[in-house]
mmCIF file of C-alpha atoms in Angstrom:
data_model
loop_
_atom_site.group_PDB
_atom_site.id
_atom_site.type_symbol
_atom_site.label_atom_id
_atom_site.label_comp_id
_atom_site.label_asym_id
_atom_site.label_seq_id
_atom_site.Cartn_x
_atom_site.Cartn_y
_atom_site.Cartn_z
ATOM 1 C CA UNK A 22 -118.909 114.097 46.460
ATOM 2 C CA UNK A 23 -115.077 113.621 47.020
ATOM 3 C CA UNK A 24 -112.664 111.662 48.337
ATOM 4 C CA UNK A 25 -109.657 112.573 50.297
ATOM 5 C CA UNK A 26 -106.380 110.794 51.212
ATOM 6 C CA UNK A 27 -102.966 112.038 51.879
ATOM 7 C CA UNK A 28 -99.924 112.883 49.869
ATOM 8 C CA UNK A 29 -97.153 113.726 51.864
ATOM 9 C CA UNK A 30 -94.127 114.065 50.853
ATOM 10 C CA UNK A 31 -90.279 115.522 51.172
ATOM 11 C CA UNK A 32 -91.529 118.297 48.398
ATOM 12 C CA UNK A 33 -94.865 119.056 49.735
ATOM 13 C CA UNK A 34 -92.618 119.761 52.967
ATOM 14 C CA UNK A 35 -90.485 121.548 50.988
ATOM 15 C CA UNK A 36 -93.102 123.763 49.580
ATOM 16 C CA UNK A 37 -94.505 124.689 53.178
ATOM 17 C CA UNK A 38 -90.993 125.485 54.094
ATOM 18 C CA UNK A 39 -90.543 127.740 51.645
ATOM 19 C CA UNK A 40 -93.780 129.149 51.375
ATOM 20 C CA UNK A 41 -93.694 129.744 55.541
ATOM 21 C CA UNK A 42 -90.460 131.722 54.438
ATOM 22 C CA UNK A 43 -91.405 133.689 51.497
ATOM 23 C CA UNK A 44 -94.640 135.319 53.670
ATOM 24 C CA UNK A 45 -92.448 135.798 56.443
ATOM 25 C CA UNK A 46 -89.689 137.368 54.239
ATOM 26 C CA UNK A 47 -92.863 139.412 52.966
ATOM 27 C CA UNK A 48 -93.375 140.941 56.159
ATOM 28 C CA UNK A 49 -90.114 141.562 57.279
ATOM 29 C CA UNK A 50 -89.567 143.555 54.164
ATOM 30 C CA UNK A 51 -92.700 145.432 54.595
ATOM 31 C CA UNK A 52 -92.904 146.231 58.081
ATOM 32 C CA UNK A 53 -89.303 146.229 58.798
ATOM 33 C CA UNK A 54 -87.872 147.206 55.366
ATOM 34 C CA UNK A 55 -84.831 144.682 55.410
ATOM 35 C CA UNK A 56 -84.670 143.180 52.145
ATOM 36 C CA UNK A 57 -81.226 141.939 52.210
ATOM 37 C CA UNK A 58 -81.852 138.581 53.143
ATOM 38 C CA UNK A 59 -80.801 134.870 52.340
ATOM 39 C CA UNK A 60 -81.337 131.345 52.808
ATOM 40 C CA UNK A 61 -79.534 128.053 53.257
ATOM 41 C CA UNK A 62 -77.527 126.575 49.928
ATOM 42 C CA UNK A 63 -79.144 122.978 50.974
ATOM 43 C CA UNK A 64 -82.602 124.191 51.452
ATOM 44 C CA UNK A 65 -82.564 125.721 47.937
ATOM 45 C CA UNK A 66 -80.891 122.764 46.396
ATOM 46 C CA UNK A 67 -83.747 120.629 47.799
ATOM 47 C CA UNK A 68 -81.796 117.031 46.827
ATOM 48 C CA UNK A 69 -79.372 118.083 50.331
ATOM 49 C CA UNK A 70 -82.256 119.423 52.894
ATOM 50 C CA UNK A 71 -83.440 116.812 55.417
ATOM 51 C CA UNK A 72 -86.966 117.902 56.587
ATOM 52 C CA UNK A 73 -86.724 118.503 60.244
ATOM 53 C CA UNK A 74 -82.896 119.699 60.245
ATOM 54 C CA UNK A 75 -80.834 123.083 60.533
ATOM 55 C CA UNK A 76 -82.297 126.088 58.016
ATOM 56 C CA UNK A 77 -79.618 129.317 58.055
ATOM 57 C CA UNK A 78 -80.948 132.634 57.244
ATOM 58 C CA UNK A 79 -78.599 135.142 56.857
ATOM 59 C CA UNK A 80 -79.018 138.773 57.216
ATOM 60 C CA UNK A 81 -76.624 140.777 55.158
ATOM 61 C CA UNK A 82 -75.788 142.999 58.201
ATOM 62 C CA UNK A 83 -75.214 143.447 61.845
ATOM 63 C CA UNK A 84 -78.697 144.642 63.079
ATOM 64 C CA UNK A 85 -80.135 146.212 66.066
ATOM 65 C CA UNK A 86 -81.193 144.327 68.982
ATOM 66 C CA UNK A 87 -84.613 145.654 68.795
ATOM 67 C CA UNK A 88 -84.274 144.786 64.712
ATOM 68 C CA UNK A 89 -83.173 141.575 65.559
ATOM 69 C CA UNK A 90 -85.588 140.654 67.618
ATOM 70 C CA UNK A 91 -88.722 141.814 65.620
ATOM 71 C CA UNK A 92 -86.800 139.521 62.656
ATOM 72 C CA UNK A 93 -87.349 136.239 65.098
ATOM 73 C CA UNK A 94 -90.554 137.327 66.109
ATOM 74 C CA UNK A 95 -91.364 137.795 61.694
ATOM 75 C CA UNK A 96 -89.742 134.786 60.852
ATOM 76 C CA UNK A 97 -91.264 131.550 62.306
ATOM 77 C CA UNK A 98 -91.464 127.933 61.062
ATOM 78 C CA UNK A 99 -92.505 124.630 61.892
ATOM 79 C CA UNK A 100 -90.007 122.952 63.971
ATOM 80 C CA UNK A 101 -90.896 120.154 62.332
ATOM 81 C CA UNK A 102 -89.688 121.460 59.143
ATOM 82 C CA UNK A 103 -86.396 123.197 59.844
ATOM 83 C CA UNK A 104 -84.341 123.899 62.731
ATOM 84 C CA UNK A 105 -83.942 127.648 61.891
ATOM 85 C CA UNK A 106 -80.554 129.188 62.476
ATOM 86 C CA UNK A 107 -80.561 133.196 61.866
ATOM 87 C CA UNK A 108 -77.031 134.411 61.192
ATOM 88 C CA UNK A 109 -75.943 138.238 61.189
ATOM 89 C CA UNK A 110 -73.510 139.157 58.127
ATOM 90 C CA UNK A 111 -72.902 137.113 55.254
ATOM 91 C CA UNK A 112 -72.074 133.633 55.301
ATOM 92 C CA UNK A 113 -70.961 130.968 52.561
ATOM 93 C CA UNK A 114 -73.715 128.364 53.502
ATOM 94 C CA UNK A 115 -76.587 130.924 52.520
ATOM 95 C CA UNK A 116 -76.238 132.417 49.629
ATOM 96 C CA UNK A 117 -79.685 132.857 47.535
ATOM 97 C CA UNK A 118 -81.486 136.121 47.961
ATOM 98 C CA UNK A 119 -85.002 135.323 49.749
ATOM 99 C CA UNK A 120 -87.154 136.468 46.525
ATOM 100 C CA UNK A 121 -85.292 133.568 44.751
ATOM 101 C CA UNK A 122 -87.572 131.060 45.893
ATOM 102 C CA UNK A 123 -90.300 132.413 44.108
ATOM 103 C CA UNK A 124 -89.100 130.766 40.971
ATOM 104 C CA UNK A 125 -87.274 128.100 43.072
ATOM 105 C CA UNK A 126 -90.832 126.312 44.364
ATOM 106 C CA UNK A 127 -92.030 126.331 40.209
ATOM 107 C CA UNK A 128 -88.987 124.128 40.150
ATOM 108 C CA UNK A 129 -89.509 121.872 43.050
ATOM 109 C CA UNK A 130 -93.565 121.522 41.933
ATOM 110 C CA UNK A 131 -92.309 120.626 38.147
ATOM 111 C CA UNK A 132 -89.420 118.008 39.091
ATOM 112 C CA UNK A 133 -91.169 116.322 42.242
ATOM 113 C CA UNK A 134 -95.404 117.018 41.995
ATOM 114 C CA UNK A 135 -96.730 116.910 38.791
ATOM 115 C CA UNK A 136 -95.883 113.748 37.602
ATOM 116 C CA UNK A 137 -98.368 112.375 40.675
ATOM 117 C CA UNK A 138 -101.195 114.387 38.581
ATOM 118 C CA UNK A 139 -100.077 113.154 35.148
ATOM 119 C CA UNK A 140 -100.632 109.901 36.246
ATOM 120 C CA UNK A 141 -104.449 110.624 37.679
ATOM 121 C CA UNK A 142 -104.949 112.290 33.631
ATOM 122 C CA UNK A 143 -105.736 108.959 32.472
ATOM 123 C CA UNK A 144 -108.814 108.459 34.920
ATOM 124 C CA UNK A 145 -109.801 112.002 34.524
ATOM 125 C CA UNK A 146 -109.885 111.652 30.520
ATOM 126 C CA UNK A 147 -111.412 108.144 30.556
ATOM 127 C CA UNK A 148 -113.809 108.061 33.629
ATOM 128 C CA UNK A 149 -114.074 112.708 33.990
ATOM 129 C CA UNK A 150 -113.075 112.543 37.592
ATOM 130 C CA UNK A 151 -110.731 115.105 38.626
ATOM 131 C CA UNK A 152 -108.219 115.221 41.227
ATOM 132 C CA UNK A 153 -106.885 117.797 43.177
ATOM 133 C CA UNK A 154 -103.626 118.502 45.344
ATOM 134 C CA UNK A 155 -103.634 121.004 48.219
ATOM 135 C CA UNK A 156 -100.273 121.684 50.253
ATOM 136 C CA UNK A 157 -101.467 122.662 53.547
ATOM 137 C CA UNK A 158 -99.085 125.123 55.477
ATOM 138 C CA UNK A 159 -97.949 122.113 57.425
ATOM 139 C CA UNK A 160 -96.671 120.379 54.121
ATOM 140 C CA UNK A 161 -99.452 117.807 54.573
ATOM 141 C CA UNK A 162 -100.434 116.806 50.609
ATOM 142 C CA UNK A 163 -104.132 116.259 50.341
ATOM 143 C CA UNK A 164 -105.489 114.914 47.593
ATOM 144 C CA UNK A 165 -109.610 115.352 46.687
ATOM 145 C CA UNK A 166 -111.183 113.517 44.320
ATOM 146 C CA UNK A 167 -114.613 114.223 42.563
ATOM 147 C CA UNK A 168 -116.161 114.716 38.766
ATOM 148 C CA UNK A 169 -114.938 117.108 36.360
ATOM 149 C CA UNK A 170 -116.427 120.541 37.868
ATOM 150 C CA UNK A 171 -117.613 119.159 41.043
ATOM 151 C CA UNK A 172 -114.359 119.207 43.244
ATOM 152 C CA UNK A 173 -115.210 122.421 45.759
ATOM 153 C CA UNK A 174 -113.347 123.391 48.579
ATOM 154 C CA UNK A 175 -113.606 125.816 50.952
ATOM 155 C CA UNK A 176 -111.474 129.382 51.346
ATOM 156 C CA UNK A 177 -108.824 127.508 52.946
ATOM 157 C CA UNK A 178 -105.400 128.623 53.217
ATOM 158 C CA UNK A 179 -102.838 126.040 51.080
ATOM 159 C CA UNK A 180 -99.147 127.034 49.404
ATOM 160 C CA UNK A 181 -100.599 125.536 46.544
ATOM 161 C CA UNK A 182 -103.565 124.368 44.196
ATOM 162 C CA UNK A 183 -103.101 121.899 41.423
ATOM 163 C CA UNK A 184 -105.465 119.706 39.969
ATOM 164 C CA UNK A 185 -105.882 117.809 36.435
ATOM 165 C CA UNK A 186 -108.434 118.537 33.644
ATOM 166 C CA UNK A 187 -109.539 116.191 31.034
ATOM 167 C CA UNK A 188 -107.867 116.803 27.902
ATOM 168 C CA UNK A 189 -108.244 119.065 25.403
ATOM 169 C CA UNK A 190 -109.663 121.528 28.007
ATOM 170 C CA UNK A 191 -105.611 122.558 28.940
ATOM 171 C CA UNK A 192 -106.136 125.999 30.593
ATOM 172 C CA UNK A 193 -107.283 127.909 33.504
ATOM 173 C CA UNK A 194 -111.172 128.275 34.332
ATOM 174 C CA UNK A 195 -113.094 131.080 35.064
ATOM 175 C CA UNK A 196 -113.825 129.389 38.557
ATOM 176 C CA UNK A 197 -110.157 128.311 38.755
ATOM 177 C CA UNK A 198 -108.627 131.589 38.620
ATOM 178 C CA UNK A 199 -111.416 132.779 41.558
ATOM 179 C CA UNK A 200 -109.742 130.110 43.293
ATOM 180 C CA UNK A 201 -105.929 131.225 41.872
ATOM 181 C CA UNK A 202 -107.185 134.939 43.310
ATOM 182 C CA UNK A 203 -108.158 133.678 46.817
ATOM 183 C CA UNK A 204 -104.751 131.441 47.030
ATOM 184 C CA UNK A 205 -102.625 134.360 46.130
ATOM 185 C CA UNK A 206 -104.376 137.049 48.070
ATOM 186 C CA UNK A 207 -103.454 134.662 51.409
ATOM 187 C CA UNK A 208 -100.225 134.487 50.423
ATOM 188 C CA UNK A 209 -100.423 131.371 48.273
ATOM 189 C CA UNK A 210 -97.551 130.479 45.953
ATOM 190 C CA UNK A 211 -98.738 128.330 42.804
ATOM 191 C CA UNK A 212 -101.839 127.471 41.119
ATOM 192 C CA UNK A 213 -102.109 124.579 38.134
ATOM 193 C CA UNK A 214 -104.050 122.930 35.830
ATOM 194 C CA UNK A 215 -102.832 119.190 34.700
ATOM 195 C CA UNK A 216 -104.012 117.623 31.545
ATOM 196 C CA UNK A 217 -102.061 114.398 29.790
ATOM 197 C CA UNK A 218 -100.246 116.936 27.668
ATOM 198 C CA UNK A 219 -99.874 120.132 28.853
ATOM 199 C CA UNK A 220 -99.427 121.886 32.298
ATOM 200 C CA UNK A 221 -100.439 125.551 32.931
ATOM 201 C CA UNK A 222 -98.976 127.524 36.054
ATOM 202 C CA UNK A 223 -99.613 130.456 37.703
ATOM 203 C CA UNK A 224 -96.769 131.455 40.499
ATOM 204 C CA UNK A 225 -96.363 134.334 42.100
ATOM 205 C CA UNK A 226 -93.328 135.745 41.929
ATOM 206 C CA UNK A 227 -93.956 139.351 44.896
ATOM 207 C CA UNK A 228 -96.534 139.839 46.922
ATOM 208 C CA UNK A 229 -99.791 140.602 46.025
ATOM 209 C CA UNK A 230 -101.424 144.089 45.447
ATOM 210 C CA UNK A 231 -104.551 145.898 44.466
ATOM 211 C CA UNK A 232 -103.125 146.345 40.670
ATOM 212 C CA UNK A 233 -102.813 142.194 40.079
ATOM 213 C CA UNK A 234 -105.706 141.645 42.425
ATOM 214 C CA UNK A 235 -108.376 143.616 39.958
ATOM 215 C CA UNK A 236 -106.516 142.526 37.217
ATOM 216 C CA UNK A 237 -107.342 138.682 37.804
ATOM 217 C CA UNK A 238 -111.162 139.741 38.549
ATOM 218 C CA UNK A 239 -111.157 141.515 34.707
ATOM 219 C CA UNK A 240 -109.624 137.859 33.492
ATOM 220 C CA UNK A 241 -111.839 135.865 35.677
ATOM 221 C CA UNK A 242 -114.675 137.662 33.793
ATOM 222 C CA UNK A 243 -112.909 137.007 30.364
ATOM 223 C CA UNK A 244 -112.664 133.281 30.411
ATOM 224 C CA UNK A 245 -116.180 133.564 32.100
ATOM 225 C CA UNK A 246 -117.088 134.702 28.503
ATOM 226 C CA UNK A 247 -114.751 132.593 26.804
ATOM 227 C CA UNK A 248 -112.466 135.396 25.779
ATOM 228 C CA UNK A 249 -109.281 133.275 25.897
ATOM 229 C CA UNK A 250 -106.740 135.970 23.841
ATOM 230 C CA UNK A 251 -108.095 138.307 25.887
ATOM 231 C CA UNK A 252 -107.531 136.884 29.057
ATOM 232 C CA UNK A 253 -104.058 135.786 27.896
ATOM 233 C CA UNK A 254 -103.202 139.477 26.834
ATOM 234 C CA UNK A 255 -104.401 140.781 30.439
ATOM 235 C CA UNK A 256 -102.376 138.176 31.677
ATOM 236 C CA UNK A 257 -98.944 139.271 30.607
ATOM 237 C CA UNK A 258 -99.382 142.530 32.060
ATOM 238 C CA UNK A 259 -99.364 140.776 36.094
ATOM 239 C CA UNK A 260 -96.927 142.437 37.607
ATOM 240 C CA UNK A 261 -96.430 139.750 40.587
ATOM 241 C CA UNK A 262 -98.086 137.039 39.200
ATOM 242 C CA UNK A 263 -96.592 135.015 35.906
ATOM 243 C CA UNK A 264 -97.858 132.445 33.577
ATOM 244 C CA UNK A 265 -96.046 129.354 32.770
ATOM 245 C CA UNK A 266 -97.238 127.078 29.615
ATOM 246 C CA UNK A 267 -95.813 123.881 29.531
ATOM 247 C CA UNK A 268 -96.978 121.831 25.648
ATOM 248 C CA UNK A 269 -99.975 124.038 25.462
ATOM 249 C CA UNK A 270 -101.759 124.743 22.123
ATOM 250 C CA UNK A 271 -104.775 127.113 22.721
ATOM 251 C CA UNK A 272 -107.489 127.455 19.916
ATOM 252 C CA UNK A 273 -107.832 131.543 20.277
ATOM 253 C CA UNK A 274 -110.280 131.595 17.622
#
């Protein structure tokens, strides 16, 4: 059993945004093979962006109309997120390349989400309930509660996945990095696990393919079998996915 209540906020709108973006700019680049894209200085700042106001993407170059058009047709958003402007040629109010905000929602999640989910560690290490935070792809933050290993959701499609554990257990589960797999695989940005102490992240940071996609199934199996070092080793070698540790000591032995 869970329960479920809403946490929405500027950075879980935010995080839509720019997730509604980066699988956009995904497509453009690999239907249309325009790369060369870039997005609003205020967006990426996040402090300056109003939810609901003007977004400028720039395209580096003067396109064709048919180009053009197939661009708008790529590149949607939520009106209620962004008022999206698309500019041909460069222009001084969007400067960062598209594939910056890879890196750029890790940011946003560490400065403006997971302090929510330190705060739920102390239930989760006094009472073992965990919580959970989904950003739907309409920035809507929903928050699930339930006992430690008992929070299930279905295959939904979310930006991102956090949720605490109770401490000491700091790092990714067998069944979490299923989950991680699914998330990424539908063009999902950022999985975590949230203890007292430590955070551990996995972003992506391109899209997807076969190579990272069999890789996480051999690392699923590994912590499956409680072959941590292992699954750490396999885990450098992600090509599109990266790891972040944040105060984590893991006992390898």
């Amino acid at each position: 059993m869970y329960e479920q209540k809403l946490f929405t906020t500027k950075a879980t709108k935010w995080i839509a945004l720019a997730g509604n973006l980066i699988s956009s700019f995904e497509n453009i680049h690999g239907i249309l093979g325009l790369n060369e894209i870039y997005v609003d200085n205020s967006f990426y700042h996040y402090a300056e962006w109003v939810p609901g106001s003007n977004l400028i993407v720039s395209l580096s170059e003067t396109c064709k109309e048919d180009i053009l058009n197939n661009v708008k047709e790529l590149l949607r958003v939520n009106n209620a997120l962004a008022n999206l402007v698309i500019v041909e040629g460069h222009t001084s109010e969007a400067l960062y390349h598209w594939r910056t905000l890879y890196s750029r929602v890790l940011e946003v999640f560490l400065d403006n989400i997971v302090g929510f989910l330190k705060s739920k560690t102390i239930i989760t290490n006094s009472k073992r309930i965990e919580y959970m935070l989904l950003v739907s792809r309409k920035g809507e933050g929903v928050v699930l509660q339930g006992d430690v290993d008992r929070i299930r959701i279905p295959r939904v499609k979310a930006w991102l996945i956090a949720h605490t554990h109770p401490s000491p257990h700091s790092f990714f589960s067998s069944k979490d990095i299923e989950t991680s797999r699914d998330l990424f695989v539908n063009q999902g940005l950022l999985s975590a696990v949230v203890t007292s102490t430590t955070i551990c992240v996995l972003y992506r940071c391109g899209d997807m393919d076969v190579d990272d996609y069999e890789k996480l199934i051999l690392i699923e199996r590994k912590l499956a079998k409680g072959r941590v070092r292992e699954a750490l080793e396999s885990m450098s070698k992600l090509k599109n996915v990266k790891l972040v540790l944040k105060g984590v000591y893991l006992n390898l032995r």
